[in-house]
Amino acid sequence: MAAAPAVVQAAAPSSLTLQPRWKRVVGCSGPVPRPRHGHRAACIKELIVVFGGGNEGIVDELHVYNTATNQWFIPAVRGDIPPGCAAYGFVCDGTRLLVFGGMVEYGKYSSDLYELQASKWEWKRLKEKTPKNGPPPCPRLGHSFSLVGNKCYLFGGLANDSEDPKNNIPRYLNDLYIPELCPGSGVVAWDIPVTYGILPPPRESHTAVVYTENDKKKSKLVIYGGMSGCRLGDLWTLDIGKVLKNGTVCKLTKVFYIEAAIWDSWNLLSEAYTGSVLSQLCFSNSC
């Protein structure tokens, strides 16, 4: 009588090896940034560039963290060095960084566009042309600034309609601007695209991410939440894959419901203020 074949049972995978794990980074060398909020950060290869923010005033420091050596350093910058700012727009295109707008002091906002060439740590204030079909973007903070190809998508934010910074008259924005980048350095001009569909309500401190489908032929700008006198929880998409060369046309769509499957596909990050300003560095690793 033949023996029954042995049944080989695979070991269950450890849940610890499948889940991302947070780890606080300690033992950093170099000039560690002081605690702050409202700053921005961008990654260039192994370097994380951190600029601005707020801590008893507006911070004007530029710090760089080297993830390979666990070391902070302050590069010797030159050129048109911008003032410190918080809640500004920050995008990275190769080895150049673009900074737009933000709060430069209480009640005073900026509409300046700066470029930092990280290959030589040189700042340059860009003088872009105004749009052909309207005014340039007004000074603001809390806007989103998203890079898609050679174009940035500036949406919303908060303006101050008072000429006296101490007398703040807030105005929430829902305008859309697109500056086209020149190869290597500079921008061509601001553009105000023609859109159709229902505009998202004005807001600031929202999140905006770009989603590109696998075929890389269709991209969507996804906007979630923000503030407009009250906290918002709505989700909007802008079909930037329908941008046309002869007069930009984009389609706006509101997403009326969010199911669990959508949350499995999207990672939405929100900012939280805990009552204190933090200066911690943490990593999330997929083990």
Coordinates of C-alpha atoms in Angstrom, one line a residue:
M1 CA 0.0 0.0 0.0
A2 CA 1.5 3.3 -1.1
A3 CA 2.2 5.8 1.5
A4 CA 0.1 9.0 1.4
P5 CA 2.0 12.0 0.0
A6 CA 3.3 14.3 2.6
V7 CA 1.5 17.6 2.8
V8 CA 3.9 20.6 3.0
Q9 CA 2.3 23.6 4.6
A10 CA 3.8 27.0 3.9
A11 CA 4.6 29.1 6.9
A12 CA 2.4 32.0 7.4
P13 CA 4.2 35.3 6.6
S14 CA 5.0 37.4 9.6
S15 CA 2.7 40.5 9.8
L16 CA 5.7 42.5 11.0
T17 CA 7.5 42.0 7.6
L18 CA 4.5 43.2 5.6
Q19 CA 3.7 46.4 7.5
P20 CA 5.5 49.8 7.3
R21 CA 7.3 50.6 10.5
W22 CA 7.9 54.1 11.9
K23 CA 11.3 54.8 13.4
R24 CA 12.4 58.0 15.0
V25 CA 15.8 59.1 13.7
V26 CA 18.2 59.9 16.5
G27 CA 21.9 60.7 16.7
C28 CA 21.9 63.1 13.8
S29 CA 25.1 65.1 13.5
G30 CA 25.5 68.7 12.3
P31 CA 23.3 71.8 12.9
V32 CA 19.9 70.3 13.6
P33 CA 17.0 72.6 12.7
R34 CA 15.1 74.2 15.5
P35 CA 11.4 73.3 16.1
R36 CA 9.0 74.7 13.6
H37 CA 5.7 74.3 11.7
G38 CA 4.4 75.5 8.3
H39 CA 7.7 74.6 6.6
R40 CA 8.1 72.5 3.5
A41 CA 10.6 69.8 2.4
A42 CA 11.6 68.2 -0.8
C43 CA 13.9 65.3 -1.7
I44 CA 16.8 65.4 -4.2
K45 CA 18.4 61.9 -4.4
E46 CA 19.6 61.2 -0.8
L47 CA 19.2 64.8 0.3
I48 CA 16.1 66.3 2.1
V49 CA 15.9 70.1 1.7
V50 CA 13.9 71.9 4.5
F51 CA 13.1 75.6 4.2
G52 CA 11.2 78.2 6.2
G53 CA 8.4 77.7 8.6
G54 CA 7.4 79.4 11.8
N55 CA 8.7 79.5 15.4
E56 CA 8.1 82.8 17.3
G57 CA 8.3 84.5 13.9
I58 CA 9.1 83.3 10.4
V59 CA 12.1 81.1 9.9
D60 CA 14.5 82.0 7.0
E61 CA 16.8 79.0 7.4
L62 CA 17.6 76.4 4.8
H63 CA 18.7 73.0 6.2
V64 CA 19.7 69.9 4.3
Y65 CA 19.5 66.4 5.7
N66 CA 21.7 63.6 4.2
T67 CA 19.8 60.4 4.6
A68 CA 23.0 58.3 3.8
T69 CA 25.1 59.9 6.5
N70 CA 22.4 60.9 9.1
Q71 CA 23.9 64.4 9.0
W72 CA 22.4 67.9 8.8
F73 CA 24.2 70.7 7.1
I74 CA 23.5 74.3 6.1
P75 CA 24.7 75.0 2.6
A76 CA 26.4 78.3 1.7
V77 CA 23.6 79.8 -0.4
R78 CA 24.1 82.8 -2.7
G79 CA 22.1 84.9 -5.2
D80 CA 18.6 86.4 -4.6
I81 CA 18.1 84.8 -1.2
P82 CA 14.3 84.9 -0.3
P83 CA 13.0 86.1 3.0
G84 CA 11.8 83.4 5.4
C85 CA 8.3 82.2 4.7
A86 CA 5.7 79.7 5.9
A87 CA 2.8 77.9 4.3
Y88 CA 4.2 78.4 0.9
G89 CA 4.3 76.3 -2.3
F90 CA 7.3 74.1 -2.8
V91 CA 8.1 71.8 -5.7
C92 CA 11.2 69.9 -6.9
D93 CA 12.1 69.5 -10.6
G94 CA 15.3 67.6 -10.9
T95 CA 17.9 69.5 -8.9
R96 CA 16.0 72.8 -8.8
L97 CA 13.4 73.8 -6.3
L98 CA 10.6 76.4 -6.7
V99 CA 9.2 78.4 -3.9
F100 CA 6.0 80.4 -4.4
G101 CA 4.1 82.7 -2.0
G102 CA 3.6 82.1 1.7
M103 CA 3.5 84.2 4.8
V104 CA 6.6 86.4 5.3
E105 CA 5.4 88.1 8.4
Y106 CA 2.1 88.2 10.3
G107 CA -0.7 89.3 8.0
K108 CA 1.8 89.9 5.1
Y109 CA 1.8 87.3 2.3
S110 CA 4.0 87.0 -0.8
S111 CA 3.4 86.4 -4.5
D112 CA 7.1 86.0 -5.4
L113 CA 8.4 83.0 -7.2
Y114 CA 12.0 81.9 -6.3
E115 CA 14.1 79.2 -7.8
L116 CA 16.9 77.4 -6.0
Q117 CA 19.5 75.5 -8.0
A118 CA 20.6 72.9 -5.6
S119 CA 23.6 71.9 -7.7
K120 CA 25.3 75.1 -6.7
W121 CA 22.9 76.3 -3.9
E122 CA 22.1 79.5 -5.8
W123 CA 18.8 81.4 -5.4
K124 CA 17.1 83.4 -8.2
R125 CA 14.0 85.5 -8.1
L126 CA 12.0 84.7 -11.2
K127 CA 10.3 87.4 -13.2
E128 CA 7.6 85.6 -15.0
K129 CA 5.3 87.2 -17.5
T130 CA 1.7 88.0 -16.5
P131 CA -1.2 86.0 -17.9
K132 CA -2.7 87.1 -21.2
N133 CA -6.2 86.6 -19.9
G134 CA -6.1 88.1 -16.4
P135 CA -4.0 89.3 -13.5
P136 CA -1.1 87.4 -11.9
P137 CA -1.7 85.4 -8.7
C138 CA -2.2 87.6 -5.7
P139 CA -0.1 87.2 -2.5
R140 CA -1.3 84.1 -0.5
L141 CA -0.5 81.3 1.9
G142 CA -1.8 77.8 2.4
H143 CA -2.1 77.1 -1.4
S144 CA -1.2 73.9 -3.2
F145 CA 1.6 73.9 -5.8
S146 CA 1.9 70.7 -7.8
L147 CA 4.4 69.8 -10.5
V148 CA 3.3 67.8 -13.6
G149 CA 5.8 67.5 -16.3
N150 CA 7.1 71.0 -17.1
K151 CA 4.1 72.8 -15.5
C152 CA 3.1 73.7 -12.0
Y153 CA -0.5 73.8 -10.8
L154 CA -1.2 76.5 -8.3
F155 CA -4.6 76.3 -6.6
G156 CA -6.4 78.2 -3.9
G157 CA -5.0 79.6 -0.7
L158 CA -5.7 82.5 1.6
A159 CA -5.3 86.2 0.8
N160 CA -5.4 89.3 3.0
D161 CA -7.5 92.0 1.5
S162 CA -6.3 94.6 4.1
E163 CA -3.5 97.0 3.3
D164 CA -2.6 96.9 7.0
P165 CA -1.1 93.6 7.9
K166 CA -2.2 94.0 11.5
N167 CA -5.9 94.3 10.3
N168 CA -6.3 90.9 8.6
I169 CA -9.3 90.7 6.2
P170 CA -9.1 87.0 5.0
R171 CA -10.3 86.0 1.6
Y172 CA -10.3 82.3 0.6
L173 CA -9.3 81.5 -3.0
N174 CA -10.2 78.9 -5.5
D175 CA -8.3 80.2 -8.5
L176 CA -6.1 78.1 -10.7
Y177 CA -2.8 79.2 -12.3
I178 CA -0.2 77.3 -14.3
P179 CA 3.3 78.5 -14.8
E180 CA 5.2 76.7 -17.5
L181 CA 8.9 75.9 -16.6
C182 CA 11.8 76.6 -18.9
P183 CA 14.2 73.7 -19.3
G184 CA 17.0 74.0 -16.7
S185 CA 16.0 77.4 -15.2
G186 CA 13.2 80.0 -15.2
V187 CA 9.6 80.0 -16.2
V188 CA 7.8 81.2 -19.4
A189 CA 4.7 82.9 -18.0
W190 CA 1.7 82.5 -15.8
D191 CA -1.4 81.0 -17.5
I192 CA -5.0 81.0 -16.3
P193 CA -6.5 77.8 -17.8
V194 CA -10.1 77.7 -18.9
T195 CA -12.0 75.0 -16.9
Y196 CA -15.5 73.6 -17.0
G197 CA -17.5 71.8 -14.4
I198 CA -18.3 73.0 -10.9
L199 CA -15.4 74.9 -9.2
P200 CA -14.3 73.6 -5.8
P201 CA -15.2 76.1 -3.0
P202 CA -12.5 78.5 -2.0
R203 CA -10.0 77.0 0.6
E204 CA -6.6 77.0 2.1
S205 CA -4.4 74.4 3.8
H206 CA -5.8 71.6 1.6
T207 CA -3.8 68.8 0.1
A208 CA -3.2 68.2 -3.6
V209 CA -1.6 65.2 -5.2
V210 CA -1.1 64.2 -8.8
Y211 CA -2.2 60.8 -10.0
T212 CA -1.1 59.4 -13.3
E213 CA -2.5 56.3 -14.8
N214 CA -0.3 53.4 -15.8
D215 CA -0.2 54.4 -19.5
K216 CA 1.0 57.9 -18.4
K217 CA -1.5 59.4 -20.8
K218 CA -4.0 60.7 -18.3
S219 CA -3.2 62.7 -15.1
K220 CA -5.5 64.0 -12.4
L221 CA -4.9 66.6 -9.8
V222 CA -6.7 65.4 -6.6
I223 CA -7.6 68.0 -4.0
Y224 CA -8.9 67.1 -0.6
G225 CA -10.1 69.1 2.4
G226 CA -8.8 72.4 3.7
M227 CA -10.2 75.4 5.6
S228 CA -12.8 77.9 4.5
G229 CA -14.0 79.3 7.7
C230 CA -14.7 75.7 8.7
R231 CA -12.9 72.4 8.1
L232 CA -13.6 70.8 4.7
G233 CA -13.8 67.1 3.9
D234 CA -14.7 67.2 0.2
L235 CA -12.7 65.5 -2.6
W236 CA -12.2 67.0 -6.1
T237 CA -10.3 66.0 -9.2
L238 CA -9.0 68.1 -12.1
D239 CA -8.5 66.1 -15.3
I240 CA -5.2 67.7 -16.4
G241 CA -4.9 65.0 -19.0
K242 CA -7.4 67.1 -21.1
V243 CA -5.1 70.1 -21.2
L244 CA -5.0 71.3 -24.8
K245 CA -2.2 73.2 -26.4
N246 CA -4.6 75.7 -28.1
G247 CA -6.3 77.3 -25.0
T248 CA -6.0 75.2 -21.9
V249 CA -9.2 73.3 -21.1
C250 CA -9.5 71.2 -17.9
K251 CA -12.4 69.2 -16.5
L252 CA -13.3 69.5 -12.8
T253 CA -15.1 66.7 -11.1
K254 CA -16.4 66.4 -7.5
V255 CA -16.2 63.0 -6.0
F256 CA -19.4 62.6 -4.0
Y257 CA -18.6 59.5 -2.1
I258 CA -15.5 57.6 -0.8
E259 CA -15.6 53.9 -0.4
A260 CA -13.1 51.6 1.3
A261 CA -11.6 50.6 -2.0
I262 CA -10.7 54.2 -2.7
W263 CA -9.0 54.6 0.6
D264 CA -7.0 51.4 -0.2
S265 CA -5.7 53.1 -3.4
W266 CA -5.0 56.6 -2.0
N267 CA -2.8 57.6 0.9
L268 CA -4.1 60.9 2.2
L269 CA -1.8 62.7 4.6
S270 CA -3.2 65.4 6.9
E271 CA -1.4 68.0 9.0
A272 CA -2.1 68.2 12.8
Y273 CA -1.2 70.9 15.2
T274 CA -0.6 69.5 18.7
G275 CA -0.2 72.8 20.5
S276 CA 3.6 72.6 20.4
V277 CA 6.1 73.0 17.6
L278 CA 8.1 69.9 16.9
S279 CA 11.6 69.2 15.7
Q280 CA 11.6 65.4 15.1
L281 CA 12.7 63.3 12.1
C282 CA 11.0 60.0 11.5
F283 CA 11.2 57.4 8.8
S284 CA 8.6 55.0 7.6
N285 CA 10.2 51.9 6.1
S286 CA 8.4 49.0 4.4
C287 CA 10.3 46.0 5.9

